[in-house]
Amino acid sequence: SGTTRPVRILKYVQRCANSGDVLSVISAIDAYCSKVEWAMNVGDEKGAILDAVVLETRPRYVLELGTYCGYSTLRIAHLLAPGARLITLEMNPHYAQVAIEMFRHAGLDAQVELLVGSSSALIPQLRKKLDIEKFDLVFIDHWKVSYLPDTKLLEECGLLKAGSVLLADNVTCPGAPDYLQYVRNSPRYQSQYFPARLEYLQVEDGVEKSVFLG
Ligand SMILES: O=C(NCCCCc1cc2cnccc2s1)c1cc(-c2ccc(F)cc2)cc(O)c1O
Ligand SMILES: [Mg+2]
């Protein structure tokens, strides 16, 4: 049995990126996935939009839904102030292990808290489990059919406050039409679309930034 795609990406990073240098890890992942084999990282174009939203939000508590190899986790962690907390949820224990090794290579494993399990099971436990009241920023990048139900779950669990920012990847490709309809038509959100290409391809995608109004 061969390796998996995330393992091949990790091995390339461990060989080619300087350990402790998060920007060289991010560049190595983008180099591998644009030249050798495609992977579902948010990528450098949408990643720059993510960076801008993190910098303008200056979040203290961040939740990421969907870790995969940890590419977007690293982009976020790199821009957080000391004392901020970044929680990332991954469904697949193998992907989670790869991401942890990726965080170690980047020297950011102490900055990230990774939980393995489904968002629907974990979100209701976050307040008690992590002693976190509200999230200032949520990066949504997991099952596209889960974007809407999990947003409603975050509201119901009282994990959003007025001003909380949701940033959703892939709202055009593969698409999250029910989520878009909700955040764009609900009086409780101020939503904005940022067009971009799908990672590493000439295909149209985009991210949606939605501010919860309380
Ligand atoms: O599926 C995508 N990402 C989700 C994997 C979610 C697994 C998890 C579920 C879950 C549940 N609970 C907690 C944690 C988690 S993690 C995805 C797919 C494409 C794509 C694929 C083919 C294609 F032709 C064009 C685009 C591009 C992307 O940027 C993606 O993000
Ligand atoms: Mg994505």
PDB file of C-alpha atoms and ligand atoms in Angstrom:
ATOM      1  CA  SER A   1       0.000   0.000   0.000  1.00  0.00           C
ATOM      2  CA  GLY A   2       1.481   3.333  -1.023  1.00  0.00           C
ATOM      3  CA  THR A   3       1.435   6.588   0.891  1.00  0.00           C
ATOM      4  CA  THR A   4      -1.488   9.011   0.903  1.00  0.00           C
ATOM      5  CA  ARG A   5      -1.476  12.440  -0.737  1.00  0.00           C
ATOM      6  CA  PRO A   6      -1.187  14.287   2.597  1.00  0.00           C
ATOM      7  CA  VAL A   7       1.798  12.096   3.545  1.00  0.00           C
ATOM      8  CA  ARG A   8       3.486  12.875   0.214  1.00  0.00           C
ATOM      9  CA  ILE A   9       2.935  16.603   0.827  1.00  0.00           C
ATOM     10  CA  LEU A  10       4.313  16.305   4.378  1.00  0.00           C
ATOM     11  CA  LYS A  11       7.413  14.418   3.207  1.00  0.00           C
ATOM     12  CA  TYR A  12       8.076  17.085   0.563  1.00  0.00           C
ATOM     13  CA  VAL A  13       7.736  19.811   3.222  1.00  0.00           C
ATOM     14  CA  GLN A  14      10.023  17.985   5.655  1.00  0.00           C
ATOM     15  CA  ARG A  15      12.614  17.676   2.890  1.00  0.00           C
ATOM     16  CA  CYS A  16      12.326  21.111   1.276  1.00  0.00           C
ATOM     17  CA  ALA A  17      11.031  23.633   3.845  1.00  0.00           C
ATOM     18  CA  ASN A  18      13.197  25.067   6.633  1.00  0.00           C
ATOM     19  CA  SER A  19      11.942  23.788   9.964  1.00  0.00           C
ATOM     20  CA  GLY A  20      10.608  26.573  12.180  1.00  0.00           C
ATOM     21  CA  ASP A  21       9.948  28.750   9.122  1.00  0.00           C
ATOM     22  CA  VAL A  22       6.168  28.800   8.616  1.00  0.00           C
ATOM     23  CA  LEU A  23       6.338  30.847   5.408  1.00  0.00           C
ATOM     24  CA  SER A  24       8.677  28.325   3.799  1.00  0.00           C
ATOM     25  CA  VAL A  25       6.282  25.519   4.830  1.00  0.00           C
ATOM     26  CA  ILE A  26       3.348  27.379   3.236  1.00  0.00           C
ATOM     27  CA  SER A  27       5.360  28.022   0.045  1.00  0.00           C
ATOM     28  CA  ALA A  28       6.520  24.391  -0.113  1.00  0.00           C
ATOM     29  CA  ILE A  29       2.937  23.102   0.102  1.00  0.00           C
ATOM     30  CA  ASP A  30       1.874  25.504  -2.677  1.00  0.00           C
ATOM     31  CA  ALA A  31       4.903  24.515  -4.817  1.00  0.00           C
ATOM     32  CA  TYR A  32       4.178  20.804  -4.450  1.00  0.00           C
ATOM     33  CA  CYS A  33       0.426  21.109  -5.062  1.00  0.00           C
ATOM     34  CA  SER A  34       0.803  23.368  -8.101  1.00  0.00           C
ATOM     35  CA  LYS A  35       3.639  21.356  -9.711  1.00  0.00           C
ATOM     36  CA  VAL A  36       3.286  17.734  -8.555  1.00  0.00           C
ATOM     37  CA  GLU A  37      -0.257  16.894  -7.442  1.00  0.00           C
ATOM     38  CA  TRP A  38      -3.341  18.979  -6.718  1.00  0.00           C
ATOM     39  CA  ALA A  39      -4.663  19.038  -3.139  1.00  0.00           C
ATOM     40  CA  MET A  40      -7.565  20.858  -1.485  1.00  0.00           C
ATOM     41  CA  ASN A  41      -5.552  23.499   0.386  1.00  0.00           C
ATOM     42  CA  VAL A  42      -7.091  26.970   0.322  1.00  0.00           C
ATOM     43  CA  GLY A  43      -4.017  27.967  -1.727  1.00  0.00           C
ATOM     44  CA  ASP A  44      -2.112  31.223  -2.107  1.00  0.00           C
ATOM     45  CA  GLU A  45      -4.743  33.382  -3.855  1.00  0.00           C
ATOM     46  CA  LYS A  46      -7.637  32.645  -1.477  1.00  0.00           C
ATOM     47  CA  GLY A  47      -5.023  32.350   1.291  1.00  0.00           C
ATOM     48  CA  ALA A  48      -4.141  36.013   0.810  1.00  0.00           C
ATOM     49  CA  ILE A  49      -7.825  36.909   1.339  1.00  0.00           C
ATOM     50  CA  LEU A  50      -7.801  34.756   4.508  1.00  0.00           C
ATOM     51  CA  ASP A  51      -4.663  36.592   5.693  1.00  0.00           C
ATOM     52  CA  ALA A  52      -6.318  39.977   5.139  1.00  0.00           C
ATOM     53  CA  VAL A  53      -9.433  38.959   7.090  1.00  0.00           C
ATOM     54  CA  VAL A  54      -7.320  37.619   9.994  1.00  0.00           C
ATOM     55  CA  LEU A  55      -5.282  40.845  10.102  1.00  0.00           C
ATOM     56  CA  GLU A  56      -8.351  43.114  10.031  1.00  0.00           C
ATOM     57  CA  THR A  57     -10.256  40.984  12.597  1.00  0.00           C
ATOM     58  CA  ARG A  58      -7.298  40.552  15.020  1.00  0.00           C
ATOM     59  CA  PRO A  59      -9.126  37.551  16.544  1.00  0.00           C
ATOM     60  CA  ARG A  60      -8.468  36.211  20.026  1.00  0.00           C
ATOM     61  CA  TYR A  61     -10.467  33.018  19.504  1.00  0.00           C
ATOM     62  CA  VAL A  62     -10.442  31.305  16.109  1.00  0.00           C
ATOM     63  CA  LEU A  63     -12.248  28.136  15.009  1.00  0.00           C
ATOM     64  CA  GLU A  64     -11.344  26.305  11.783  1.00  0.00           C
ATOM     65  CA  LEU A  65     -13.649  23.625  10.395  1.00  0.00           C
ATOM     66  CA  GLY A  66     -11.556  21.294   8.243  1.00  0.00           C
ATOM     67  CA  THR A  67      -7.806  21.008   8.882  1.00  0.00           C
ATOM     68  CA  TYR A  68      -6.626  18.612   6.113  1.00  0.00           C
ATOM     69  CA  CYS A  69      -2.813  19.119   5.923  1.00  0.00           C
ATOM     70  CA  GLY A  70      -2.938  22.241   8.087  1.00  0.00           C
ATOM     71  CA  TYR A  71      -2.148  24.739   5.312  1.00  0.00           C
ATOM     72  CA  SER A  72      -4.809  27.298   6.271  1.00  0.00           C
ATOM     73  CA  THR A  73      -4.243  26.565   9.964  1.00  0.00           C
ATOM     74  CA  LEU A  74      -0.628  27.693   9.511  1.00  0.00           C
ATOM     75  CA  ARG A  75      -1.630  30.808   7.532  1.00  0.00           C
ATOM     76  CA  ILE A  76      -3.958  31.820  10.376  1.00  0.00           C
ATOM     77  CA  ALA A  77      -1.618  30.848  13.254  1.00  0.00           C
ATOM     78  CA  HIS A  78       1.230  32.857  11.731  1.00  0.00           C
ATOM     79  CA  LEU A  79      -0.848  36.062  11.972  1.00  0.00           C
ATOM     80  CA  LEU A  80      -2.294  35.660  15.491  1.00  0.00           C
ATOM     81  CA  ALA A  81      -1.220  37.737  18.482  1.00  0.00           C
ATOM     82  CA  PRO A  82       0.407  35.960  21.457  1.00  0.00           C
ATOM     83  CA  GLY A  83      -2.284  34.515  23.709  1.00  0.00           C
ATOM     84  CA  ALA A  84      -4.775  34.026  20.900  1.00  0.00           C
ATOM     85  CA  ARG A  85      -6.236  30.519  20.544  1.00  0.00           C
ATOM     86  CA  LEU A  86      -6.728  28.614  17.287  1.00  0.00           C
ATOM     87  CA  ILE A  87      -8.924  25.504  17.395  1.00  0.00           C
ATOM     88  CA  THR A  88      -9.101  23.330  14.276  1.00  0.00           C
ATOM     89  CA  LEU A  89     -11.429  20.368  13.738  1.00  0.00           C
ATOM     90  CA  GLU A  90     -10.518  17.434  11.468  1.00  0.00           C
ATOM     91  CA  MET A  91     -12.705  14.393  10.780  1.00  0.00           C
ATOM     92  CA  ASN A  92     -10.003  12.067   9.510  1.00  0.00           C
ATOM     93  CA  PRO A  93      -7.497  10.872  12.167  1.00  0.00           C
ATOM     94  CA  HIS A  94      -4.848  10.205   9.498  1.00  0.00           C
ATOM     95  CA  TYR A  95      -5.129  13.745   8.099  1.00  0.00           C
ATOM     96  CA  ALA A  96      -5.005  15.043  11.689  1.00  0.00           C
ATOM     97  CA  GLN A  97      -1.735  13.229  12.330  1.00  0.00           C
ATOM     98  CA  VAL A  98      -0.229  14.649   9.137  1.00  0.00           C
ATOM     99  CA  ALA A  99      -1.346  18.145  10.144  1.00  0.00           C
ATOM    100  CA  ILE A 100       0.252  17.793  13.582  1.00  0.00           C
ATOM    101  CA  GLU A 101       3.548  16.803  11.934  1.00  0.00           C
ATOM    102  CA  MET A 102       3.140  19.804   9.594  1.00  0.00           C
ATOM    103  CA  PHE A 103       2.609  22.147  12.587  1.00  0.00           C
ATOM    104  CA  ARG A 104       5.712  20.661  14.264  1.00  0.00           C
ATOM    105  CA  HIS A 105       7.844  21.298  11.167  1.00  0.00           C
ATOM    106  CA  ALA A 106       6.596  24.889  11.077  1.00  0.00           C
ATOM    107  CA  GLY A 107       7.291  25.271  14.806  1.00  0.00           C
ATOM    108  CA  LEU A 108       3.661  26.184  15.529  1.00  0.00           C
ATOM    109  CA  ASP A 109       2.390  23.007  17.204  1.00  0.00           C
ATOM    110  CA  ALA A 110       2.098  24.880  20.537  1.00  0.00           C
ATOM    111  CA  GLN A 111      -0.110  27.535  18.884  1.00  0.00           C
ATOM    112  CA  VAL A 112      -2.768  25.177  17.522  1.00  0.00           C
ATOM    113  CA  GLU A 113      -5.337  22.941  19.217  1.00  0.00           C
ATOM    114  CA  LEU A 114      -6.521  20.175  16.901  1.00  0.00           C
ATOM    115  CA  LEU A 115      -9.631  18.115  17.719  1.00  0.00           C
ATOM    116  CA  VAL A 116     -10.513  14.961  15.797  1.00  0.00           C
ATOM    117  CA  GLY A 117     -14.196  14.306  15.156  1.00  0.00           C
ATOM    118  CA  SER A 118     -17.237  15.606  13.334  1.00  0.00           C
ATOM    119  CA  SER A 119     -18.186  19.283  13.677  1.00  0.00           C
ATOM    120  CA  SER A 120     -21.767  18.369  14.608  1.00  0.00           C
ATOM    121  CA  ALA A 121     -20.481  16.306  17.547  1.00  0.00           C
ATOM    122  CA  LEU A 122     -17.657  18.656  18.607  1.00  0.00           C
ATOM    123  CA  ILE A 123     -19.209  22.148  18.271  1.00  0.00           C
ATOM    124  CA  PRO A 124     -21.692  21.598  21.145  1.00  0.00           C
ATOM    125  CA  GLN A 125     -18.796  20.521  23.378  1.00  0.00           C
ATOM    126  CA  LEU A 126     -16.425  23.433  22.684  1.00  0.00           C
ATOM    127  CA  ARG A 127     -17.560  25.795  25.450  1.00  0.00           C
ATOM    128  CA  LYS A 128     -17.256  23.173  28.189  1.00  0.00           C
ATOM    129  CA  LYS A 129     -14.256  21.330  26.716  1.00  0.00           C
ATOM    130  CA  LEU A 130     -12.128  24.367  25.869  1.00  0.00           C
ATOM    131  CA  ASP A 131     -13.549  27.001  28.227  1.00  0.00           C
ATOM    132  CA  ILE A 132     -14.196  29.278  25.244  1.00  0.00           C
ATOM    133  CA  GLU A 133     -17.150  31.662  25.260  1.00  0.00           C
ATOM    134  CA  LYS A 134     -17.299  33.066  21.740  1.00  0.00           C
ATOM    135  CA  PHE A 135     -15.279  32.834  18.533  1.00  0.00           C
ATOM    136  CA  ASP A 136     -14.139  36.050  16.873  1.00  0.00           C
ATOM    137  CA  LEU A 137     -13.361  34.303  13.577  1.00  0.00           C
ATOM    138  CA  VAL A 138     -14.545  31.005  12.063  1.00  0.00           C
ATOM    139  CA  PHE A 139     -12.862  29.675   8.890  1.00  0.00           C
ATOM    140  CA  ILE A 140     -15.285  27.198   7.282  1.00  0.00           C
ATOM    141  CA  ASP A 141     -13.630  24.698   4.942  1.00  0.00           C
ATOM    142  CA  HIS A 142     -15.120  21.290   5.678  1.00  0.00           C
ATOM    143  CA  TRP A 143     -17.995  19.332   4.089  1.00  0.00           C
ATOM    144  CA  LYS A 144     -19.802  21.861   1.877  1.00  0.00           C
ATOM    145  CA  VAL A 145     -23.202  20.435   2.870  1.00  0.00           C
ATOM    146  CA  SER A 146     -22.303  21.081   6.532  1.00  0.00           C
ATOM    147  CA  TYR A 147     -21.619  24.829   6.162  1.00  0.00           C
ATOM    148  CA  LEU A 148     -25.230  25.843   6.801  1.00  0.00           C
ATOM    149  CA  PRO A 149     -26.229  23.377   9.545  1.00  0.00           C
ATOM    150  CA  ASP A 150     -22.969  24.042  11.407  1.00  0.00           C
ATOM    151  CA  THR A 151     -23.428  27.819  11.169  1.00  0.00           C
ATOM    152  CA  LYS A 152     -26.882  27.421  12.717  1.00  0.00           C
ATOM    153  CA  LEU A 153     -25.325  25.122  15.353  1.00  0.00           C
ATOM    154  CA  LEU A 154     -22.696  27.771  16.194  1.00  0.00           C
ATOM    155  CA  GLU A 155     -25.532  30.306  16.660  1.00  0.00           C
ATOM    156  CA  GLU A 156     -27.594  27.917  18.796  1.00  0.00           C
ATOM    157  CA  CYS A 157     -24.569  27.045  20.984  1.00  0.00           C
ATOM    158  CA  GLY A 158     -24.009  30.754  21.658  1.00  0.00           C
ATOM    159  CA  LEU A 159     -20.512  30.613  20.154  1.00  0.00           C
ATOM    160  CA  LEU A 160     -20.952  33.753  18.019  1.00  0.00           C
ATOM    161  CA  LYS A 161     -21.136  37.367  19.239  1.00  0.00           C
ATOM    162  CA  ALA A 162     -21.968  40.605  17.434  1.00  0.00           C
ATOM    163  CA  GLY A 163     -18.968  41.174  15.188  1.00  0.00           C
ATOM    164  CA  SER A 164     -17.943  37.519  14.866  1.00  0.00           C
ATOM    165  CA  VAL A 165     -16.638  36.904  11.345  1.00  0.00           C
ATOM    166  CA  LEU A 166     -17.358  33.765   9.293  1.00  0.00           C
ATOM    167  CA  LEU A 167     -15.078  33.182   6.293  1.00  0.00           C
ATOM    168  CA  ALA A 168     -16.207  30.319   4.061  1.00  0.00           C
ATOM    169  CA  ASP A 169     -14.013  28.683   1.399  1.00  0.00           C
ATOM    170  CA  ASN A 170     -15.389  27.164  -1.836  1.00  0.00           C
ATOM    171  CA  VAL A 171     -18.719  28.925  -1.917  1.00  0.00           C
ATOM    172  CA  THR A 172     -18.543  28.778  -5.736  1.00  0.00           C
ATOM    173  CA  CYS A 173     -16.577  25.534  -6.301  1.00  0.00           C
ATOM    174  CA  PRO A 174     -17.619  22.948  -5.151  1.00  0.00           C
ATOM    175  CA  GLY A 175     -20.221  25.438  -3.874  1.00  0.00           C
ATOM    176  CA  ALA A 176     -22.379  25.907  -0.790  1.00  0.00           C
ATOM    177  CA  PRO A 177     -25.589  27.357  -2.268  1.00  0.00           C
ATOM    178  CA  ASP A 178     -27.826  26.898   0.787  1.00  0.00           C
ATOM    179  CA  TYR A 179     -25.180  28.524   3.009  1.00  0.00           C
ATOM    180  CA  LEU A 180     -24.811  31.481   0.609  1.00  0.00           C
ATOM    181  CA  GLN A 181     -28.574  31.982   0.404  1.00  0.00           C
ATOM    182  CA  TYR A 182     -28.759  32.000   4.224  1.00  0.00           C
ATOM    183  CA  VAL A 183     -25.930  34.436   5.041  1.00  0.00           C
ATOM    184  CA  ARG A 184     -26.850  36.749   2.140  1.00  0.00           C
ATOM    185  CA  ASN A 185     -30.549  36.953   3.054  1.00  0.00           C
ATOM    186  CA  SER A 186     -30.493  36.741   6.846  1.00  0.00           C
ATOM    187  CA  PRO A 187     -30.817  40.126   8.617  1.00  0.00           C
ATOM    188  CA  ARG A 188     -28.375  38.727  11.180  1.00  0.00           C
ATOM    189  CA  TYR A 189     -25.415  38.735   8.738  1.00  0.00           C
ATOM    190  CA  GLN A 190     -23.592  41.326   6.646  1.00  0.00           C
ATOM    191  CA  SER A 191     -22.087  39.259   3.819  1.00  0.00           C
ATOM    192  CA  GLN A 192     -19.445  39.988   1.161  1.00  0.00           C
ATOM    193  CA  TYR A 193     -18.149  37.813  -1.687  1.00  0.00           C
ATOM    194  CA  PHE A 194     -14.467  37.719  -2.732  1.00  0.00           C
ATOM    195  CA  PRO A 195     -14.018  36.069  -6.152  1.00  0.00           C
ATOM    196  CA  ALA A 196     -10.844  34.058  -6.633  1.00  0.00           C
ATOM    197  CA  ARG A 197      -9.618  31.001  -8.502  1.00  0.00           C
ATOM    198  CA  LEU A 198      -9.904  27.520  -7.080  1.00  0.00           C
ATOM    199  CA  GLU A 199      -6.560  26.530  -5.558  1.00  0.00           C
ATOM    200  CA  TYR A 200      -3.864  25.733  -8.165  1.00  0.00           C
ATOM    201  CA  LEU A 201      -6.385  25.761 -11.067  1.00  0.00           C
ATOM    202  CA  GLN A 202      -7.928  28.176 -13.621  1.00  0.00           C
ATOM    203  CA  VAL A 203     -11.387  27.453 -12.236  1.00  0.00           C
ATOM    204  CA  GLU A 204     -13.622  30.110 -10.683  1.00  0.00           C
ATOM    205  CA  ASP A 205     -14.148  29.954  -6.911  1.00  0.00           C
ATOM    206  CA  GLY A 206     -14.577  32.492  -4.130  1.00  0.00           C
ATOM    207  CA  VAL A 207     -14.758  32.998  -0.382  1.00  0.00           C
ATOM    208  CA  GLU A 208     -17.660  34.606   1.480  1.00  0.00           C
ATOM    209  CA  LYS A 209     -17.037  36.839   4.495  1.00  0.00           C
ATOM    210  CA  SER A 210     -20.081  37.153   6.744  1.00  0.00           C
ATOM    211  CA  VAL A 211     -20.189  39.300   9.882  1.00  0.00           C
ATOM    212  CA  PHE A 212     -22.664  38.103  12.534  1.00  0.00           C
ATOM    213  CA  LEU A 213     -24.688  41.079  13.761  1.00  0.00           C
ATOM    214  CA  GLY A 214     -26.007  39.434  16.943  1.00  0.00           C
TER     215      GLY A 214
HETATM  216  O1  LIG B   1     -14.295  18.958   0.148  1.00  0.00           O
HETATM  217  C1  LIG B   1     -13.497  19.862   0.393  1.00  0.00           C
HETATM  218  N1  LIG B   1     -13.097  20.106   1.637  1.00  0.00           N
HETATM  219  C2  LIG B   1     -13.701  19.402   2.732  1.00  0.00           C
HETATM  220  C3  LIG B   1     -13.048  18.107   3.181  1.00  0.00           C
HETATM  221  C4  LIG B   1     -13.800  17.904   4.439  1.00  0.00           C
HETATM  222  C5  LIG B   1     -13.557  16.775   5.340  1.00  0.00           C
HETATM  223  C6  LIG B   1     -14.017  17.160   6.683  1.00  0.00           C
HETATM  224  C7  LIG B   1     -15.277  17.001   7.204  1.00  0.00           C
HETATM  225  C8  LIG B   1     -15.371  17.422   8.569  1.00  0.00           C
HETATM  226  C9  LIG B   1     -16.457  17.360   9.458  1.00  0.00           C
HETATM  227  N2  LIG B   1     -16.357  17.802  10.747  1.00  0.00           N
HETATM  228  C10 LIG B   1     -15.193  18.300  11.200  1.00  0.00           C
HETATM  229  C11 LIG B   1     -14.075  18.376  10.392  1.00  0.00           C
HETATM  230  C12 LIG B   1     -14.184  17.937   9.058  1.00  0.00           C
HETATM  231  S1  LIG B   1     -12.983  17.889   7.826  1.00  0.00           S
HETATM  232  C13 LIG B   1     -12.915  20.674  -0.711  1.00  0.00           C
HETATM  233  C14 LIG B   1     -13.045  20.217  -2.017  1.00  0.00           C
HETATM  234  C15 LIG B   1     -12.502  20.937  -3.080  1.00  0.00           C
HETATM  235  C16 LIG B   1     -12.658  20.468  -4.475  1.00  0.00           C
HETATM  236  C17 LIG B   1     -12.657  19.092  -4.750  1.00  0.00           C
HETATM  237  C18 LIG B   1     -12.803  18.658  -6.062  1.00  0.00           C
HETATM  238  C19 LIG B   1     -12.940  19.572  -7.101  1.00  0.00           C
HETATM  239  F1  LIG B   1     -13.074  19.136  -8.361  1.00  0.00           F
HETATM  240  C20 LIG B   1     -12.952  20.938  -6.834  1.00  0.00           C
HETATM  241  C21 LIG B   1     -12.812  21.386  -5.521  1.00  0.00           C
HETATM  242  C22 LIG B   1     -11.800  22.133  -2.830  1.00  0.00           C
HETATM  243  C23 LIG B   1     -11.684  22.593  -1.528  1.00  0.00           C
HETATM  244  O2  LIG B   1     -11.030  23.758  -1.250  1.00  0.00           O
HETATM  245  C24 LIG B   1     -12.241  21.886  -0.467  1.00  0.00           C
HETATM  246  O3  LIG B   1     -12.128  22.406   0.801  1.00  0.00           O
HETATM  247 MG    MG B   2     -11.509  24.439   0.676  1.00  0.00          MG
END
